[in-house]
Short mmCIF file of C-alpha atoms in Angstrom, two decimals:
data_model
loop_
_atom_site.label_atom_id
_atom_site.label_comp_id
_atom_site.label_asym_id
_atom_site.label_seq_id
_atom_site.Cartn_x
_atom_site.Cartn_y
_atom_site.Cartn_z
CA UNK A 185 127.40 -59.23 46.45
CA UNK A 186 130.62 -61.25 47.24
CA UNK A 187 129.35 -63.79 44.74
CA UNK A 188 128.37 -61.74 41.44
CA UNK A 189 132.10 -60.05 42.82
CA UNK A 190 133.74 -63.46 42.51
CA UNK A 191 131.63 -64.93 39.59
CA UNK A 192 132.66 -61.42 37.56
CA UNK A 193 136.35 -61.12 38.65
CA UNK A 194 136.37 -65.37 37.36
CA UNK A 195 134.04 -64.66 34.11
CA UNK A 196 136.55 -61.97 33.34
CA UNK A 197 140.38 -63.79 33.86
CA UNK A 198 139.12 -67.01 32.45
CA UNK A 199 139.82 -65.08 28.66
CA UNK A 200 143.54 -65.05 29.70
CA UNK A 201 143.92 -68.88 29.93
CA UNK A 202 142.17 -69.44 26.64
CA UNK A 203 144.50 -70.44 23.60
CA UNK A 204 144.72 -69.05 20.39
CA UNK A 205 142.71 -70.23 17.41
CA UNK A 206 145.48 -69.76 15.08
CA UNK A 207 149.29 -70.01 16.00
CA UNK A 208 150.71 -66.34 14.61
CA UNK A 209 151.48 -65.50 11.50
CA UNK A 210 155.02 -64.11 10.57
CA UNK A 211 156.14 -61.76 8.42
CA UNK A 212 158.84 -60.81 6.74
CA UNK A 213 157.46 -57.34 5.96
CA UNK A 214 158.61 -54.30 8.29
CA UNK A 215 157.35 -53.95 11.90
CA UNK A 216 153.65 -52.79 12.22
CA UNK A 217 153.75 -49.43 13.40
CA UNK A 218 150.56 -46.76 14.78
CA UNK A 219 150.84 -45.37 11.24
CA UNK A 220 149.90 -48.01 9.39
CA UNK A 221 146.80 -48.77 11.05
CA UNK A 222 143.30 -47.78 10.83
CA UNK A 223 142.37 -44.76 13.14
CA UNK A 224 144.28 -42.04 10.89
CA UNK A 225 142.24 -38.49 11.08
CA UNK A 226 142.07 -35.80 8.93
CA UNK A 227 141.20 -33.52 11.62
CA UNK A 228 144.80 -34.60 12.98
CA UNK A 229 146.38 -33.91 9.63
CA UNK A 230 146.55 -37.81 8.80
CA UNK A 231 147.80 -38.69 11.94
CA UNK A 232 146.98 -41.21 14.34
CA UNK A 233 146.07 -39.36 18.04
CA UNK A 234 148.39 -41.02 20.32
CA UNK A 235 149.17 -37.91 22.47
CA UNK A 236 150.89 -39.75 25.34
CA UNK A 237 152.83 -42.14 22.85
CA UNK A 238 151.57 -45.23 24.14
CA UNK A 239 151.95 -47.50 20.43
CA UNK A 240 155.64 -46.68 21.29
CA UNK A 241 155.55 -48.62 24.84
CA UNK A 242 156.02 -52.21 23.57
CA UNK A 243 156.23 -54.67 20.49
CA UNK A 244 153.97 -55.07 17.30
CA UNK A 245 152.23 -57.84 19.63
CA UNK A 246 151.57 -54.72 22.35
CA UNK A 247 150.38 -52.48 19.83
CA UNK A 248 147.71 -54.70 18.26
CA UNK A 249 146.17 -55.52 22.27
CA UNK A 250 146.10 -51.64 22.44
CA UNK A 251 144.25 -51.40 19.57
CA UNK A 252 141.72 -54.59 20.00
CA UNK A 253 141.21 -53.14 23.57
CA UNK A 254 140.51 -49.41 21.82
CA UNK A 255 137.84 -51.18 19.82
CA UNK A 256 136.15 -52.98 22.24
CA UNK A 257 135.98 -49.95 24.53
CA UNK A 258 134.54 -48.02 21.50
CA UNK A 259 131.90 -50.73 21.49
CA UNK A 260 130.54 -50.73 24.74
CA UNK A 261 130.97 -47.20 25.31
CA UNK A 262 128.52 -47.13 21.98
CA UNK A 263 125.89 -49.21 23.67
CA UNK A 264 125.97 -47.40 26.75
CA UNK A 265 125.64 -44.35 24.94
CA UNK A 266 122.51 -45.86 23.33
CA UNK A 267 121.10 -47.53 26.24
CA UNK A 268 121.30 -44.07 28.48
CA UNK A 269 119.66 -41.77 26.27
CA UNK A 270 116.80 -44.73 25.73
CA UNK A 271 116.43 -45.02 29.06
CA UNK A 272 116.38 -41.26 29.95
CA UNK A 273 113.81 -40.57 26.85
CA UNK A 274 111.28 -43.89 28.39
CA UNK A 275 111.31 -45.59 25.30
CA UNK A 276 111.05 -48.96 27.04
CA UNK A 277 111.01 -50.23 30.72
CA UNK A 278 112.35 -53.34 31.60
CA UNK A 279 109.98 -54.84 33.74
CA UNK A 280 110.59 -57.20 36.50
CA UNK A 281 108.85 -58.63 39.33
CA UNK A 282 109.12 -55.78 41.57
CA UNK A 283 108.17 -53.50 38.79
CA UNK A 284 110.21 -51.50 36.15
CA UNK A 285 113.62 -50.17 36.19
CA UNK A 286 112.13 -46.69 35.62
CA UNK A 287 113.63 -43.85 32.93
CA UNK A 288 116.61 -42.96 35.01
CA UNK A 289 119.38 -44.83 35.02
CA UNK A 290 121.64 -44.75 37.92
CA UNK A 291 118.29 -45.66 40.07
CA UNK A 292 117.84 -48.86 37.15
CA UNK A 293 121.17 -49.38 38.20
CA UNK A 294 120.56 -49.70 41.85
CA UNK A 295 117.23 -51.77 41.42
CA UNK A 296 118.68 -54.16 39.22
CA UNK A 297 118.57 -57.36 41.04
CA UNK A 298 121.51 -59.77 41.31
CA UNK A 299 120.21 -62.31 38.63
CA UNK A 300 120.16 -59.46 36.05
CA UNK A 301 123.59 -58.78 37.24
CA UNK A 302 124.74 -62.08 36.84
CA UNK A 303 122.91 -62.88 33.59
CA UNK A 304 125.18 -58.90 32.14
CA UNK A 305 128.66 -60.24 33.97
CA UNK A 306 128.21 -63.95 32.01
CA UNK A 307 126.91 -62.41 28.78
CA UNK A 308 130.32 -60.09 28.55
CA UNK A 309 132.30 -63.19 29.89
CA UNK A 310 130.90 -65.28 27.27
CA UNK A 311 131.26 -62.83 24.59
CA UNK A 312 134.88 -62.14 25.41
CA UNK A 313 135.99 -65.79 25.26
CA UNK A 314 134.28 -66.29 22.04
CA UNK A 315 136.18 -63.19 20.91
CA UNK A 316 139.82 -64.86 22.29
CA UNK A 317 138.84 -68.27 21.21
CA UNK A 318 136.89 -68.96 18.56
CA UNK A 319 135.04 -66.42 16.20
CA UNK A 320 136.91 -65.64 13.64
CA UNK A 321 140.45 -64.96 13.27
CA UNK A 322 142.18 -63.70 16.70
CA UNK A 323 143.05 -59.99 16.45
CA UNK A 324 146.98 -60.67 17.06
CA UNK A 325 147.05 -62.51 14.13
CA UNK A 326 145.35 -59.50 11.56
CA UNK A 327 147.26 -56.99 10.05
CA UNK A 328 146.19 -54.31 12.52
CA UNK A 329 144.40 -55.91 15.60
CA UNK A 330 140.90 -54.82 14.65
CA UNK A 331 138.65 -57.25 16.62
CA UNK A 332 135.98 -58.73 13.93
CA UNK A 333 134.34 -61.15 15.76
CA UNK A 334 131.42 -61.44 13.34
CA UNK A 335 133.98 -62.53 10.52
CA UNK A 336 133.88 -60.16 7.83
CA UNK A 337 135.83 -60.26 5.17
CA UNK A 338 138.11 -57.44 4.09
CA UNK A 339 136.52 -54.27 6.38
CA UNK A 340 138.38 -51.46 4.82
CA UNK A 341 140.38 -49.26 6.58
CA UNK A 342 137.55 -46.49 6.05
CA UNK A 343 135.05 -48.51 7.75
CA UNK A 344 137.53 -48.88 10.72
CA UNK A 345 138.15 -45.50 11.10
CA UNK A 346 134.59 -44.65 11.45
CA UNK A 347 133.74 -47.24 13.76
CA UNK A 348 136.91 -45.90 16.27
CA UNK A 349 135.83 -42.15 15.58
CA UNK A 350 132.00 -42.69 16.33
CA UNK A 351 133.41 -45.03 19.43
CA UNK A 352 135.57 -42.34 20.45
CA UNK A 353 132.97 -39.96 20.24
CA UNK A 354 130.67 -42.32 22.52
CA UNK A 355 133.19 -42.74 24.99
CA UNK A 356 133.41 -38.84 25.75
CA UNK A 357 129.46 -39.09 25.23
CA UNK A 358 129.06 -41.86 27.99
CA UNK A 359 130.76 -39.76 30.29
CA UNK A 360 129.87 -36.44 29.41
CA UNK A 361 126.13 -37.90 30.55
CA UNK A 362 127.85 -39.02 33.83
CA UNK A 363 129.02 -35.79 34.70
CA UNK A 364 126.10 -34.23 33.76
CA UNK A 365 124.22 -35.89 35.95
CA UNK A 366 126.48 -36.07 38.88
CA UNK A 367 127.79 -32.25 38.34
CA UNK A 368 124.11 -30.54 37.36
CA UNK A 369 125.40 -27.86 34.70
CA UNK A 370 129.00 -29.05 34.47
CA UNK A 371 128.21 -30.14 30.43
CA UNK A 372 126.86 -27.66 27.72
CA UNK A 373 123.97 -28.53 25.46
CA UNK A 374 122.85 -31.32 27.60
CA UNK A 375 119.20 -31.75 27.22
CA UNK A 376 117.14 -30.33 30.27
CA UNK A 377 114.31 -33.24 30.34
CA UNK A 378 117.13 -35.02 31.51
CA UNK A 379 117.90 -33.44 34.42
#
């Protein structure tokens, strides 16, 4: 366990000693602000939610490393939302020597075995210095820090704002499954079977 501890803690800071692709761009436009970027809601009246004023805590450089990390939370917190109502619903086992992980997923957790561990820590580690390295253009050099580490050209603004909305809405899923499991009855509507 010290070792996947050490090999994840190393994966994980080696990202902060990378360079960037590009050297920054400047500007001689006005300072980026939370308003100008992707993430506005009409069920906020056009507004960004920011309710403990965090884009006001640093510079335009802070603000777009808030946003990129916003993003890449909504991401995983998609998969996970995925990959826990697959698991709980047995639409696939993973099998492994021992036999499979099962349909419930803190006890696939606990029987994962260190390799598969390892092989999840290097895949994010890999994926995250690709991201601060080399695929595509590094998010503090974009207009509003969206990470697009596929390269696609022009994403509009609407296509942004879903992807943060359905990523904020996984991130409250993700953990409204925790609780529910940890807290039996403690979240509404959750399906039974999975109990």
């Amino acid at each position: 366990m010290k070792v996947l501890a050490t090999l994840a803690a190393l994966t994980a800071s080696a990202s902060a000693f990378a360079p960037n692709a590009s050297p920054m761009k400047t500007s001689s436009l006005a300072a980026l602000s939370v308003e100008d970027m992707a993430g506005k809601s009409i069920e906020l009246t056009g507004k960004v939610w920011d309710p403990l004023g965090l884009s006001s805590l640093g510079s335009e450089k802070t603000l777009k490393w808030f946003r990129a990390s916003e993003v890449k939370h909504c991401r995983v917190a998609m998969l996970a939302t995925c990959g826990w109502a697959h698991t709980l619903n047995g639409w696939g086992k993973i099998e492994y020597p021992d036999g499979p992980l099962g349909s419930d997923p803190w006890a696939a957790m606990e029987n994962t075995p260190a390799m598969g561990w390892v092989q999840i820590f290097l895949t994010a580690g890999i994926v995250e210095i690709l991201t601060e390295t080399v695929l595509g253009e590094h998010y503090l050099n974009t207009e509003d820090g969206h990470v697009n580490p596929l390269m696609f050209k022009d994403v509009p603004d609407k296509m942004k704002d879903k992807e943060l909305k359905n990523g904020r809405l996984a991130m409250i899923g993700i953990f409204s499954f925790f609780f529910a499991d940890l807290v039996p009855g403690s979240v509404p509507l959750y399906p039974v079977e999975w109990q």
